[in-house]
């Protein structure tokens, strides 16, 4: 869990142990958005604000770092670690999700050269893509175009991604994305959906409806 401290100027990442029945500190950073943990409770990827916009940075042993190189998606090269000054090579990215050695995230390629932005209307105007970055071979590809700003979750087998969309318009709701084909299906319509999570067997999911209540659903059978 993440806890805001010092009037929101510091975030503490904590883990809870059933065995110890206590909370253990894992990381202390200025701010955390979504966090996707991989090997242990202090290693993974974090959504963080930078001077140029929202970025994704590696979280290694509780410390935020930068990716060593840019990635290329659909012929466009950009830095997903963000930056505070040189915004020309930075795209707006969000919603990291880890499945095995693969990182899923959302990117707005058309935000290149347009950052920073000051209003939510500008974000609504960008086109969003679901990207799969295979960290084992350092290869990234676009899986599907997402019709709005969303939070993501990956199924335990990594074959399906849920996009919980909270943009304005008919696209709001919960969508499933087949990672292999990119085919999308809207399984919940007319809701401002946030923070999805799969059940351990991958057949069900939960999401936050308008940040006010939890709702449950099931994924389409194949």
mmCIF file with all atom_site columns, C-alpha atoms in Angstrom:
data_model
loop_
_atom_site.group_PDB
_atom_site.id
_atom_site.type_symbol
_atom_site.label_atom_id
_atom_site.label_alt_id
_atom_site.label_comp_id
_atom_site.label_asym_id
_atom_site.label_entity_id
_atom_site.label_seq_id
_atom_site.pdbx_PDB_ins_code
_atom_site.Cartn_x
_atom_site.Cartn_y
_atom_site.Cartn_z
_atom_site.occupancy
_atom_site.B_iso_or_equiv
_atom_site.pdbx_formal_charge
_atom_site.auth_seq_id
_atom_site.auth_comp_id
_atom_site.auth_asym_id
_atom_site.auth_atom_id
_atom_site.pdbx_PDB_model_num
ATOM 1   C CA . UNK A 1 1   ? 0.000   0.000   0.000   1.00 0.00 ? 1   UNK A CA 1
ATOM 2   C CA . UNK A 1 2   ? 0.995   3.609   -0.515  1.00 0.00 ? 2   UNK A CA 1
ATOM 3   C CA . UNK A 1 3   ? 0.484   6.212   2.210   1.00 0.00 ? 3   UNK A CA 1
ATOM 4   C CA . UNK A 1 4   ? 0.723   9.959   1.659   1.00 0.00 ? 4   UNK A CA 1
ATOM 5   C CA . UNK A 1 5   ? 2.689   11.780  4.339   1.00 0.00 ? 5   UNK A CA 1
ATOM 6   C CA . UNK A 1 6   ? 3.793   15.326  5.107   1.00 0.00 ? 6   UNK A CA 1
ATOM 7   C CA . UNK A 1 7   ? 0.702   16.939  3.535   1.00 0.00 ? 7   UNK A CA 1
ATOM 8   C CA . UNK A 1 8   ? 1.088   14.910  0.348   1.00 0.00 ? 8   UNK A CA 1
ATOM 9   C CA . UNK A 1 9   ? 4.737   15.799  -0.317  1.00 0.00 ? 9   UNK A CA 1
ATOM 10  C CA . UNK A 1 10  ? 6.038   12.282  0.450   1.00 0.00 ? 10  UNK A CA 1
ATOM 11  C CA . UNK A 1 11  ? 4.694   8.802   -0.263  1.00 0.00 ? 11  UNK A CA 1
ATOM 12  C CA . UNK A 1 12  ? 5.627   5.729   1.754   1.00 0.00 ? 12  UNK A CA 1
ATOM 13  C CA . UNK A 1 13  ? 5.307   2.353   0.014   1.00 0.00 ? 13  UNK A CA 1
ATOM 14  C CA . UNK A 1 14  ? 4.500   -0.320  2.604   1.00 0.00 ? 14  UNK A CA 1
ATOM 15  C CA . UNK A 1 15  ? 3.926   -4.069  2.536   1.00 0.00 ? 15  UNK A CA 1
ATOM 16  C CA . UNK A 1 16  ? 1.934   -6.147  5.022   1.00 0.00 ? 16  UNK A CA 1
ATOM 17  C CA . UNK A 1 17  ? 3.086   -9.558  6.200   1.00 0.00 ? 17  UNK A CA 1
ATOM 18  C CA . UNK A 1 18  ? 0.457   -12.034 7.458   1.00 0.00 ? 18  UNK A CA 1
ATOM 19  C CA . UNK A 1 19  ? 3.222   -13.970 9.140   1.00 0.00 ? 19  UNK A CA 1
ATOM 20  C CA . UNK A 1 20  ? 4.635   -10.973 11.021  1.00 0.00 ? 20  UNK A CA 1
ATOM 21  C CA . UNK A 1 21  ? 1.284   -9.164  11.292  1.00 0.00 ? 21  UNK A CA 1
ATOM 22  C CA . UNK A 1 22  ? 3.006   -5.861  10.657  1.00 0.00 ? 22  UNK A CA 1
ATOM 23  C CA . UNK A 1 23  ? 3.649   -3.227  7.989   1.00 0.00 ? 23  UNK A CA 1
ATOM 24  C CA . UNK A 1 24  ? 7.188   -2.980  6.621   1.00 0.00 ? 24  UNK A CA 1
ATOM 25  C CA . UNK A 1 25  ? 8.528   0.113   4.787   1.00 0.00 ? 25  UNK A CA 1
ATOM 26  C CA . UNK A 1 26  ? 9.727   -0.531  1.217   1.00 0.00 ? 26  UNK A CA 1
ATOM 27  C CA . UNK A 1 27  ? 10.274  2.845   -0.399  1.00 0.00 ? 27  UNK A CA 1
ATOM 28  C CA . UNK A 1 28  ? 10.020  6.561   0.329   1.00 0.00 ? 28  UNK A CA 1
ATOM 29  C CA . UNK A 1 29  ? 9.555   8.823   -2.698  1.00 0.00 ? 29  UNK A CA 1
ATOM 30  C CA . UNK A 1 30  ? 8.109   12.299  -3.383  1.00 0.00 ? 30  UNK A CA 1
ATOM 31  C CA . UNK A 1 31  ? 5.021   10.853  -5.090  1.00 0.00 ? 31  UNK A CA 1
ATOM 32  C CA . UNK A 1 32  ? 3.685   7.583   -6.497  1.00 0.00 ? 32  UNK A CA 1
ATOM 33  C CA . UNK A 1 33  ? 0.800   6.959   -8.859  1.00 0.00 ? 33  UNK A CA 1
ATOM 34  C CA . UNK A 1 34  ? 0.239   3.386   -9.979  1.00 0.00 ? 34  UNK A CA 1
ATOM 35  C CA . UNK A 1 35  ? 2.911   0.910   -8.883  1.00 0.00 ? 35  UNK A CA 1
ATOM 36  C CA . UNK A 1 36  ? 3.605   -2.423  -10.608 1.00 0.00 ? 36  UNK A CA 1
ATOM 37  C CA . UNK A 1 37  ? 5.801   -4.640  -8.450  1.00 0.00 ? 37  UNK A CA 1
ATOM 38  C CA . UNK A 1 38  ? 7.695   -7.584  -9.904  1.00 0.00 ? 38  UNK A CA 1
ATOM 39  C CA . UNK A 1 39  ? 10.457  -9.489  -8.115  1.00 0.00 ? 39  UNK A CA 1
ATOM 40  C CA . UNK A 1 40  ? 9.743   -8.323  -4.574  1.00 0.00 ? 40  UNK A CA 1
ATOM 41  C CA . UNK A 1 41  ? 8.002   -5.599  -2.596  1.00 0.00 ? 41  UNK A CA 1
ATOM 42  C CA . UNK A 1 42  ? 10.507  -2.899  -3.592  1.00 0.00 ? 42  UNK A CA 1
ATOM 43  C CA . UNK A 1 43  ? 11.265  -3.708  -7.245  1.00 0.00 ? 43  UNK A CA 1
ATOM 44  C CA . UNK A 1 44  ? 9.111   -2.901  -10.255 1.00 0.00 ? 44  UNK A CA 1
ATOM 45  C CA . UNK A 1 45  ? 7.822   0.219   -12.018 1.00 0.00 ? 45  UNK A CA 1
ATOM 46  C CA . UNK A 1 46  ? 6.105   3.356   -10.771 1.00 0.00 ? 46  UNK A CA 1
ATOM 47  C CA . UNK A 1 47  ? 3.978   6.066   -12.357 1.00 0.00 ? 47  UNK A CA 1
ATOM 48  C CA . UNK A 1 48  ? 5.443   9.390   -11.252 1.00 0.00 ? 48  UNK A CA 1
ATOM 49  C CA . UNK A 1 49  ? 5.012   13.077  -12.093 1.00 0.00 ? 49  UNK A CA 1
ATOM 50  C CA . UNK A 1 50  ? 7.941   14.810  -13.811 1.00 0.00 ? 50  UNK A CA 1
ATOM 51  C CA . UNK A 1 51  ? 8.333   18.354  -15.056 1.00 0.00 ? 51  UNK A CA 1
ATOM 52  C CA . UNK A 1 52  ? 7.288   17.318  -18.577 1.00 0.00 ? 52  UNK A CA 1
ATOM 53  C CA . UNK A 1 53  ? 4.312   15.184  -17.505 1.00 0.00 ? 53  UNK A CA 1
ATOM 54  C CA . UNK A 1 54  ? 3.523   11.753  -16.116 1.00 0.00 ? 54  UNK A CA 1
ATOM 55  C CA . UNK A 1 55  ? 6.267   9.151   -16.610 1.00 0.00 ? 55  UNK A CA 1
ATOM 56  C CA . UNK A 1 56  ? 7.146   5.589   -15.659 1.00 0.00 ? 56  UNK A CA 1
ATOM 57  C CA . UNK A 1 57  ? 10.381  4.925   -13.804 1.00 0.00 ? 57  UNK A CA 1
ATOM 58  C CA . UNK A 1 58  ? 11.976  1.661   -12.644 1.00 0.00 ? 58  UNK A CA 1
ATOM 59  C CA . UNK A 1 59  ? 11.776  1.050   -8.903  1.00 0.00 ? 59  UNK A CA 1
ATOM 60  C CA . UNK A 1 60  ? 14.912  -0.810  -7.819  1.00 0.00 ? 60  UNK A CA 1
ATOM 61  C CA . UNK A 1 61  ? 15.405  -1.764  -4.184  1.00 0.00 ? 61  UNK A CA 1
ATOM 62  C CA . UNK A 1 62  ? 13.017  0.997   -3.183  1.00 0.00 ? 62  UNK A CA 1
ATOM 63  C CA . UNK A 1 63  ? 14.729  3.712   -5.261  1.00 0.00 ? 63  UNK A CA 1
ATOM 64  C CA . UNK A 1 64  ? 13.396  5.366   -8.425  1.00 0.00 ? 64  UNK A CA 1
ATOM 65  C CA . UNK A 1 65  ? 15.788  5.323   -11.398 1.00 0.00 ? 65  UNK A CA 1
ATOM 66  C CA . UNK A 1 66  ? 15.645  6.053   -15.147 1.00 0.00 ? 66  UNK A CA 1
ATOM 67  C CA . UNK A 1 67  ? 15.535  3.685   -18.101 1.00 0.00 ? 67  UNK A CA 1
ATOM 68  C CA . UNK A 1 68  ? 18.903  3.528   -19.827 1.00 0.00 ? 68  UNK A CA 1
ATOM 69  C CA . UNK A 1 69  ? 17.556  4.074   -23.330 1.00 0.00 ? 69  UNK A CA 1
ATOM 70  C CA . UNK A 1 70  ? 14.533  5.231   -25.300 1.00 0.00 ? 70  UNK A CA 1
ATOM 71  C CA . UNK A 1 71  ? 12.027  2.817   -26.783 1.00 0.00 ? 71  UNK A CA 1
ATOM 72  C CA . UNK A 1 72  ? 10.513  2.771   -30.258 1.00 0.00 ? 72  UNK A CA 1
ATOM 73  C CA . UNK A 1 73  ? 6.808   2.139   -30.843 1.00 0.00 ? 73  UNK A CA 1
ATOM 74  C CA . UNK A 1 74  ? 5.287   2.374   -34.329 1.00 0.00 ? 74  UNK A CA 1
ATOM 75  C CA . UNK A 1 75  ? 8.339   4.233   -35.587 1.00 0.00 ? 75  UNK A CA 1
ATOM 76  C CA . UNK A 1 76  ? 8.312   6.859   -32.830 1.00 0.00 ? 76  UNK A CA 1
ATOM 77  C CA . UNK A 1 77  ? 11.145  6.944   -30.298 1.00 0.00 ? 77  UNK A CA 1
ATOM 78  C CA . UNK A 1 78  ? 10.593  8.412   -26.843 1.00 0.00 ? 78  UNK A CA 1
ATOM 79  C CA . UNK A 1 79  ? 11.756  8.314   -23.262 1.00 0.00 ? 79  UNK A CA 1
ATOM 80  C CA . UNK A 1 80  ? 9.168   6.847   -20.873 1.00 0.00 ? 80  UNK A CA 1
ATOM 81  C CA . UNK A 1 81  ? 11.177  7.885   -17.792 1.00 0.00 ? 81  UNK A CA 1
ATOM 82  C CA . UNK A 1 82  ? 10.108  11.437  -18.491 1.00 0.00 ? 82  UNK A CA 1
ATOM 83  C CA . UNK A 1 83  ? 12.135  14.518  -17.697 1.00 0.00 ? 83  UNK A CA 1
ATOM 84  C CA . UNK A 1 84  ? 12.050  17.886  -16.001 1.00 0.00 ? 84  UNK A CA 1
ATOM 85  C CA . UNK A 1 85  ? 13.559  20.121  -18.701 1.00 0.00 ? 85  UNK A CA 1
ATOM 86  C CA . UNK A 1 86  ? 14.037  18.660  -22.219 1.00 0.00 ? 86  UNK A CA 1
ATOM 87  C CA . UNK A 1 87  ? 10.443  17.723  -23.052 1.00 0.00 ? 87  UNK A CA 1
ATOM 88  C CA . UNK A 1 88  ? 10.896  17.281  -26.800 1.00 0.00 ? 88  UNK A CA 1
ATOM 89  C CA . UNK A 1 89  ? 11.679  13.550  -26.588 1.00 0.00 ? 89  UNK A CA 1
ATOM 90  C CA . UNK A 1 90  ? 9.171   12.775  -23.834 1.00 0.00 ? 90  UNK A CA 1
ATOM 91  C CA . UNK A 1 91  ? 5.713   11.265  -24.301 1.00 0.00 ? 91  UNK A CA 1
ATOM 92  C CA . UNK A 1 92  ? 2.967   11.084  -21.672 1.00 0.00 ? 92  UNK A CA 1
ATOM 93  C CA . UNK A 1 93  ? 2.865   7.535   -20.280 1.00 0.00 ? 93  UNK A CA 1
ATOM 94  C CA . UNK A 1 94  ? 0.876   5.967   -17.452 1.00 0.00 ? 94  UNK A CA 1
ATOM 95  C CA . UNK A 1 95  ? -0.555  2.812   -15.871 1.00 0.00 ? 95  UNK A CA 1
ATOM 96  C CA . UNK A 1 96  ? 2.383   0.352   -15.630 1.00 0.00 ? 96  UNK A CA 1
ATOM 97  C CA . UNK A 1 97  ? 1.472   -3.329  -15.271 1.00 0.00 ? 97  UNK A CA 1
ATOM 98  C CA . UNK A 1 98  ? 3.936   -6.238  -15.001 1.00 0.00 ? 98  UNK A CA 1
ATOM 99  C CA . UNK A 1 99  ? 3.335   -9.776  -16.235 1.00 0.00 ? 99  UNK A CA 1
ATOM 100 C CA . UNK A 1 100 ? 6.394   -12.049 -16.044 1.00 0.00 ? 100 UNK A CA 1
ATOM 101 C CA . UNK A 1 101 ? 9.181   -10.115 -17.819 1.00 0.00 ? 101 UNK A CA 1
ATOM 102 C CA . UNK A 1 102 ? 6.740   -7.994  -19.800 1.00 0.00 ? 102 UNK A CA 1
ATOM 103 C CA . UNK A 1 103 ? 5.719   -4.432  -19.015 1.00 0.00 ? 103 UNK A CA 1
ATOM 104 C CA . UNK A 1 104 ? 2.367   -3.089  -20.210 1.00 0.00 ? 104 UNK A CA 1
ATOM 105 C CA . UNK A 1 105 ? 1.628   0.628   -20.160 1.00 0.00 ? 105 UNK A CA 1
ATOM 106 C CA . UNK A 1 106 ? -0.358  3.361   -21.907 1.00 0.00 ? 106 UNK A CA 1
ATOM 107 C CA . UNK A 1 107 ? 1.330   5.979   -24.062 1.00 0.00 ? 107 UNK A CA 1
ATOM 108 C CA . UNK A 1 108 ? 0.107   8.997   -26.007 1.00 0.00 ? 108 UNK A CA 1
ATOM 109 C CA . UNK A 1 109 ? 2.564   9.129   -28.963 1.00 0.00 ? 109 UNK A CA 1
ATOM 110 C CA . UNK A 1 110 ? 0.994   12.348  -30.256 1.00 0.00 ? 110 UNK A CA 1
ATOM 111 C CA . UNK A 1 111 ? 1.986   14.082  -27.003 1.00 0.00 ? 111 UNK A CA 1
ATOM 112 C CA . UNK A 1 112 ? 5.592   14.239  -28.266 1.00 0.00 ? 112 UNK A CA 1
ATOM 113 C CA . UNK A 1 113 ? 6.614   17.877  -28.538 1.00 0.00 ? 113 UNK A CA 1
ATOM 114 C CA . UNK A 1 114 ? 3.426   19.040  -26.783 1.00 0.00 ? 114 UNK A CA 1
ATOM 115 C CA . UNK A 1 115 ? 4.444   18.580  -23.153 1.00 0.00 ? 115 UNK A CA 1
ATOM 116 C CA . UNK A 1 116 ? 3.948   19.785  -20.531 1.00 0.00 ? 116 UNK A CA 1
ATOM 117 C CA . UNK A 1 117 ? 0.167   20.181  -20.633 1.00 0.00 ? 117 UNK A CA 1
ATOM 118 C CA . UNK A 1 118 ? -1.831  22.127  -18.082 1.00 0.00 ? 118 UNK A CA 1
ATOM 119 C CA . UNK A 1 119 ? -5.420  20.884  -18.445 1.00 0.00 ? 119 UNK A CA 1
ATOM 120 C CA . UNK A 1 120 ? -7.266  17.574  -18.435 1.00 0.00 ? 120 UNK A CA 1
ATOM 121 C CA . UNK A 1 121 ? -8.883  18.590  -21.741 1.00 0.00 ? 121 UNK A CA 1
ATOM 122 C CA . UNK A 1 122 ? -5.455  18.336  -23.386 1.00 0.00 ? 122 UNK A CA 1
ATOM 123 C CA . UNK A 1 123 ? -5.080  14.763  -22.128 1.00 0.00 ? 123 UNK A CA 1
ATOM 124 C CA . UNK A 1 124 ? -8.527  13.891  -23.448 1.00 0.00 ? 124 UNK A CA 1
ATOM 125 C CA . UNK A 1 125 ? -7.399  15.084  -26.874 1.00 0.00 ? 125 UNK A CA 1
ATOM 126 C CA . UNK A 1 126 ? -4.462  12.673  -27.100 1.00 0.00 ? 126 UNK A CA 1
ATOM 127 C CA . UNK A 1 127 ? -4.686  9.235   -28.717 1.00 0.00 ? 127 UNK A CA 1
ATOM 128 C CA . UNK A 1 128 ? -3.752  6.418   -26.310 1.00 0.00 ? 128 UNK A CA 1
ATOM 129 C CA . UNK A 1 129 ? -2.092  3.116   -27.143 1.00 0.00 ? 129 UNK A CA 1
ATOM 130 C CA . UNK A 1 130 ? -1.586  -0.009  -25.051 1.00 0.00 ? 130 UNK A CA 1
ATOM 131 C CA . UNK A 1 131 ? 2.081   -0.985  -25.368 1.00 0.00 ? 131 UNK A CA 1
ATOM 132 C CA . UNK A 1 132 ? 3.726   -4.304  -24.526 1.00 0.00 ? 132 UNK A CA 1
ATOM 133 C CA . UNK A 1 133 ? 7.442   -4.062  -23.781 1.00 0.00 ? 133 UNK A CA 1
ATOM 134 C CA . UNK A 1 134 ? 9.172   -7.443  -23.620 1.00 0.00 ? 134 UNK A CA 1
ATOM 135 C CA . UNK A 1 135 ? 12.059  -6.673  -21.283 1.00 0.00 ? 135 UNK A CA 1
ATOM 136 C CA . UNK A 1 136 ? 13.858  -9.935  -22.081 1.00 0.00 ? 136 UNK A CA 1
ATOM 137 C CA . UNK A 1 137 ? 14.535  -8.948  -25.683 1.00 0.00 ? 137 UNK A CA 1
ATOM 138 C CA . UNK A 1 138 ? 14.076  -5.165  -25.299 1.00 0.00 ? 138 UNK A CA 1
ATOM 139 C CA . UNK A 1 139 ? 11.268  -5.112  -27.857 1.00 0.00 ? 139 UNK A CA 1
ATOM 140 C CA . UNK A 1 140 ? 8.133   -2.940  -27.661 1.00 0.00 ? 140 UNK A CA 1
ATOM 141 C CA . UNK A 1 141 ? 4.972   -3.080  -29.758 1.00 0.00 ? 141 UNK A CA 1
ATOM 142 C CA . UNK A 1 142 ? 1.560   -1.459  -29.791 1.00 0.00 ? 142 UNK A CA 1
ATOM 143 C CA . UNK A 1 143 ? -1.164  -3.940  -28.836 1.00 0.00 ? 143 UNK A CA 1
ATOM 144 C CA . UNK A 1 144 ? -4.304  -1.826  -29.323 1.00 0.00 ? 144 UNK A CA 1
ATOM 145 C CA . UNK A 1 145 ? -5.636  1.715   -29.425 1.00 0.00 ? 145 UNK A CA 1
ATOM 146 C CA . UNK A 1 146 ? -7.432  2.545   -26.174 1.00 0.00 ? 146 UNK A CA 1
ATOM 147 C CA . UNK A 1 147 ? -10.402 4.937   -26.575 1.00 0.00 ? 147 UNK A CA 1
ATOM 148 C CA . UNK A 1 148 ? -9.643  7.083   -23.545 1.00 0.00 ? 148 UNK A CA 1
ATOM 149 C CA . UNK A 1 149 ? -7.588  7.554   -20.396 1.00 0.00 ? 149 UNK A CA 1
ATOM 150 C CA . UNK A 1 150 ? -7.475  4.277   -18.480 1.00 0.00 ? 150 UNK A CA 1
ATOM 151 C CA . UNK A 1 151 ? -6.014  2.229   -15.653 1.00 0.00 ? 151 UNK A CA 1
ATOM 152 C CA . UNK A 1 152 ? -4.731  -1.236  -16.544 1.00 0.00 ? 152 UNK A CA 1
ATOM 153 C CA . UNK A 1 153 ? -4.588  -4.755  -15.131 1.00 0.00 ? 153 UNK A CA 1
ATOM 154 C CA . UNK A 1 154 ? -3.054  -7.900  -16.655 1.00 0.00 ? 154 UNK A CA 1
ATOM 155 C CA . UNK A 1 155 ? -4.471  -11.388 -16.223 1.00 0.00 ? 155 UNK A CA 1
ATOM 156 C CA . UNK A 1 156 ? -2.303  -13.930 -14.366 1.00 0.00 ? 156 UNK A CA 1
ATOM 157 C CA . UNK A 1 157 ? -1.397  -15.664 -17.645 1.00 0.00 ? 157 UNK A CA 1
ATOM 158 C CA . UNK A 1 158 ? -0.609  -12.350 -19.363 1.00 0.00 ? 158 UNK A CA 1
ATOM 159 C CA . UNK A 1 159 ? -2.964  -13.068 -22.267 1.00 0.00 ? 159 UNK A CA 1
ATOM 160 C CA . UNK A 1 160 ? -5.619  -10.467 -21.400 1.00 0.00 ? 160 UNK A CA 1
ATOM 161 C CA . UNK A 1 161 ? -5.422  -6.845  -20.265 1.00 0.00 ? 161 UNK A CA 1
ATOM 162 C CA . UNK A 1 162 ? -8.280  -4.905  -18.701 1.00 0.00 ? 162 UNK A CA 1
ATOM 163 C CA . UNK A 1 163 ? -8.547  -1.196  -19.483 1.00 0.00 ? 163 UNK A CA 1
ATOM 164 C CA . UNK A 1 164 ? -10.752 0.652   -16.980 1.00 0.00 ? 164 UNK A CA 1
ATOM 165 C CA . UNK A 1 165 ? -11.565 3.858   -18.859 1.00 0.00 ? 165 UNK A CA 1
ATOM 166 C CA . UNK A 1 166 ? -12.624 7.033   -17.078 1.00 0.00 ? 166 UNK A CA 1
ATOM 167 C CA . UNK A 1 167 ? -12.612 9.461   -19.997 1.00 0.00 ? 167 UNK A CA 1
ATOM 168 C CA . UNK A 1 168 ? -15.696 11.397  -20.956 1.00 0.00 ? 168 UNK A CA 1
ATOM 169 C CA . UNK A 1 169 ? -17.985 9.856   -23.571 1.00 0.00 ? 169 UNK A CA 1
ATOM 170 C CA . UNK A 1 170 ? -19.321 6.477   -24.583 1.00 0.00 ? 170 UNK A CA 1
ATOM 171 C CA . UNK A 1 171 ? -15.972 4.719   -24.189 1.00 0.00 ? 171 UNK A CA 1
ATOM 172 C CA . UNK A 1 172 ? -16.086 4.974   -20.392 1.00 0.00 ? 172 UNK A CA 1
ATOM 173 C CA . UNK A 1 173 ? -16.313 1.586   -18.724 1.00 0.00 ? 173 UNK A CA 1
ATOM 174 C CA . UNK A 1 174 ? -14.311 -1.632  -18.658 1.00 0.00 ? 174 UNK A CA 1
ATOM 175 C CA . UNK A 1 175 ? -12.735 -3.165  -21.764 1.00 0.00 ? 175 UNK A CA 1
ATOM 176 C CA . UNK A 1 176 ? -10.833 -6.409  -22.218 1.00 0.00 ? 176 UNK A CA 1
ATOM 177 C CA . UNK A 1 177 ? -7.940  -6.595  -24.683 1.00 0.00 ? 177 UNK A CA 1
ATOM 178 C CA . UNK A 1 178 ? -6.634  -9.839  -26.154 1.00 0.00 ? 178 UNK A CA 1
ATOM 179 C CA . UNK A 1 179 ? -2.861  -9.345  -26.095 1.00 0.00 ? 179 UNK A CA 1
ATOM 180 C CA . UNK A 1 180 ? -2.135  -11.634 -29.058 1.00 0.00 ? 180 UNK A CA 1
ATOM 181 C CA . UNK A 1 181 ? -4.698  -10.191 -31.480 1.00 0.00 ? 181 UNK A CA 1
ATOM 182 C CA . UNK A 1 182 ? -5.400  -6.735  -30.038 1.00 0.00 ? 182 UNK A CA 1
ATOM 183 C CA . UNK A 1 183 ? -9.141  -7.446  -30.173 1.00 0.00 ? 183 UNK A CA 1
ATOM 184 C CA . UNK A 1 184 ? -11.135 -5.377  -27.670 1.00 0.00 ? 184 UNK A CA 1
ATOM 185 C CA . UNK A 1 185 ? -14.505 -6.017  -26.017 1.00 0.00 ? 185 UNK A CA 1
ATOM 186 C CA . UNK A 1 186 ? -16.441 -3.628  -23.781 1.00 0.00 ? 186 UNK A CA 1
ATOM 187 C CA . UNK A 1 187 ? -17.699 -5.657  -20.819 1.00 0.00 ? 187 UNK A CA 1
ATOM 188 C CA . UNK A 1 188 ? -18.977 -2.723  -18.713 1.00 0.00 ? 188 UNK A CA 1
ATOM 189 C CA . UNK A 1 189 ? -20.489 0.392   -20.322 1.00 0.00 ? 189 UNK A CA 1
ATOM 190 C CA . UNK A 1 190 ? -21.502 3.778   -18.986 1.00 0.00 ? 190 UNK A CA 1
ATOM 191 C CA . UNK A 1 191 ? -19.259 3.793   -15.906 1.00 0.00 ? 191 UNK A CA 1
ATOM 192 C CA . UNK A 1 192 ? -16.250 5.883   -14.953 1.00 0.00 ? 192 UNK A CA 1
ATOM 193 C CA . UNK A 1 193 ? -13.970 2.947   -14.127 1.00 0.00 ? 193 UNK A CA 1
ATOM 194 C CA . UNK A 1 194 ? -10.704 3.021   -12.191 1.00 0.00 ? 194 UNK A CA 1
ATOM 195 C CA . UNK A 1 195 ? -8.081  0.685   -10.679 1.00 0.00 ? 195 UNK A CA 1
ATOM 196 C CA . UNK A 1 196 ? -9.050  -2.747  -12.064 1.00 0.00 ? 196 UNK A CA 1
ATOM 197 C CA . UNK A 1 197 ? -7.705  -6.011  -10.690 1.00 0.00 ? 197 UNK A CA 1
ATOM 198 C CA . UNK A 1 198 ? -8.038  -9.623  -11.843 1.00 0.00 ? 198 UNK A CA 1
ATOM 199 C CA . UNK A 1 199 ? -9.049  -12.542 -9.657  1.00 0.00 ? 199 UNK A CA 1
ATOM 200 C CA . UNK A 1 200 ? -6.298  -15.176 -9.165  1.00 0.00 ? 200 UNK A CA 1
ATOM 201 C CA . UNK A 1 201 ? -7.920  -17.497 -11.741 1.00 0.00 ? 201 UNK A CA 1
ATOM 202 C CA . UNK A 1 202 ? -8.242  -14.695 -14.320 1.00 0.00 ? 202 UNK A CA 1
ATOM 203 C CA . UNK A 1 203 ? -11.979 -15.234 -14.788 1.00 0.00 ? 203 UNK A CA 1
ATOM 204 C CA . UNK A 1 204 ? -13.234 -12.314 -12.723 1.00 0.00 ? 204 UNK A CA 1
ATOM 205 C CA . UNK A 1 205 ? -12.235 -8.754  -12.017 1.00 0.00 ? 205 UNK A CA 1
ATOM 206 C CA . UNK A 1 206 ? -13.006 -5.865  -9.722  1.00 0.00 ? 206 UNK A CA 1
ATOM 207 C CA . UNK A 1 207 ? -12.857 -2.133  -10.400 1.00 0.00 ? 207 UNK A CA 1
ATOM 208 C CA . UNK A 1 208 ? -13.687 1.141   -8.701  1.00 0.00 ? 208 UNK A CA 1
ATOM 209 C CA . UNK A 1 209 ? -16.901 2.702   -10.032 1.00 0.00 ? 209 UNK A CA 1
ATOM 210 C CA . UNK A 1 210 ? -16.458 6.491   -10.107 1.00 0.00 ? 210 UNK A CA 1
ATOM 211 C CA . UNK A 1 211 ? -14.006 6.172   -7.202  1.00 0.00 ? 211 UNK A CA 1
ATOM 212 C CA . UNK A 1 212 ? -16.965 5.572   -4.883  1.00 0.00 ? 212 UNK A CA 1
ATOM 213 C CA . UNK A 1 213 ? -17.608 1.811   -4.739  1.00 0.00 ? 213 UNK A CA 1
ATOM 214 C CA . UNK A 1 214 ? -16.164 -1.516  -5.826  1.00 0.00 ? 214 UNK A CA 1
ATOM 215 C CA . UNK A 1 215 ? -17.928 -3.521  -8.508  1.00 0.00 ? 215 UNK A CA 1
ATOM 216 C CA . UNK A 1 216 ? -17.263 -7.039  -9.733  1.00 0.00 ? 216 UNK A CA 1
ATOM 217 C CA . UNK A 1 217 ? -17.463 -8.558  -13.208 1.00 0.00 ? 217 UNK A CA 1
ATOM 218 C CA . UNK A 1 218 ? -16.340 -11.538 -15.220 1.00 0.00 ? 218 UNK A CA 1
ATOM 219 C CA . UNK A 1 219 ? -14.289 -11.742 -18.387 1.00 0.00 ? 219 UNK A CA 1
ATOM 220 C CA . UNK A 1 220 ? -15.770 -13.245 -21.585 1.00 0.00 ? 220 UNK A CA 1
ATOM 221 C CA . UNK A 1 221 ? -15.105 -16.959 -22.019 1.00 0.00 ? 221 UNK A CA 1
ATOM 222 C CA . UNK A 1 222 ? -13.001 -17.953 -25.017 1.00 0.00 ? 222 UNK A CA 1
#
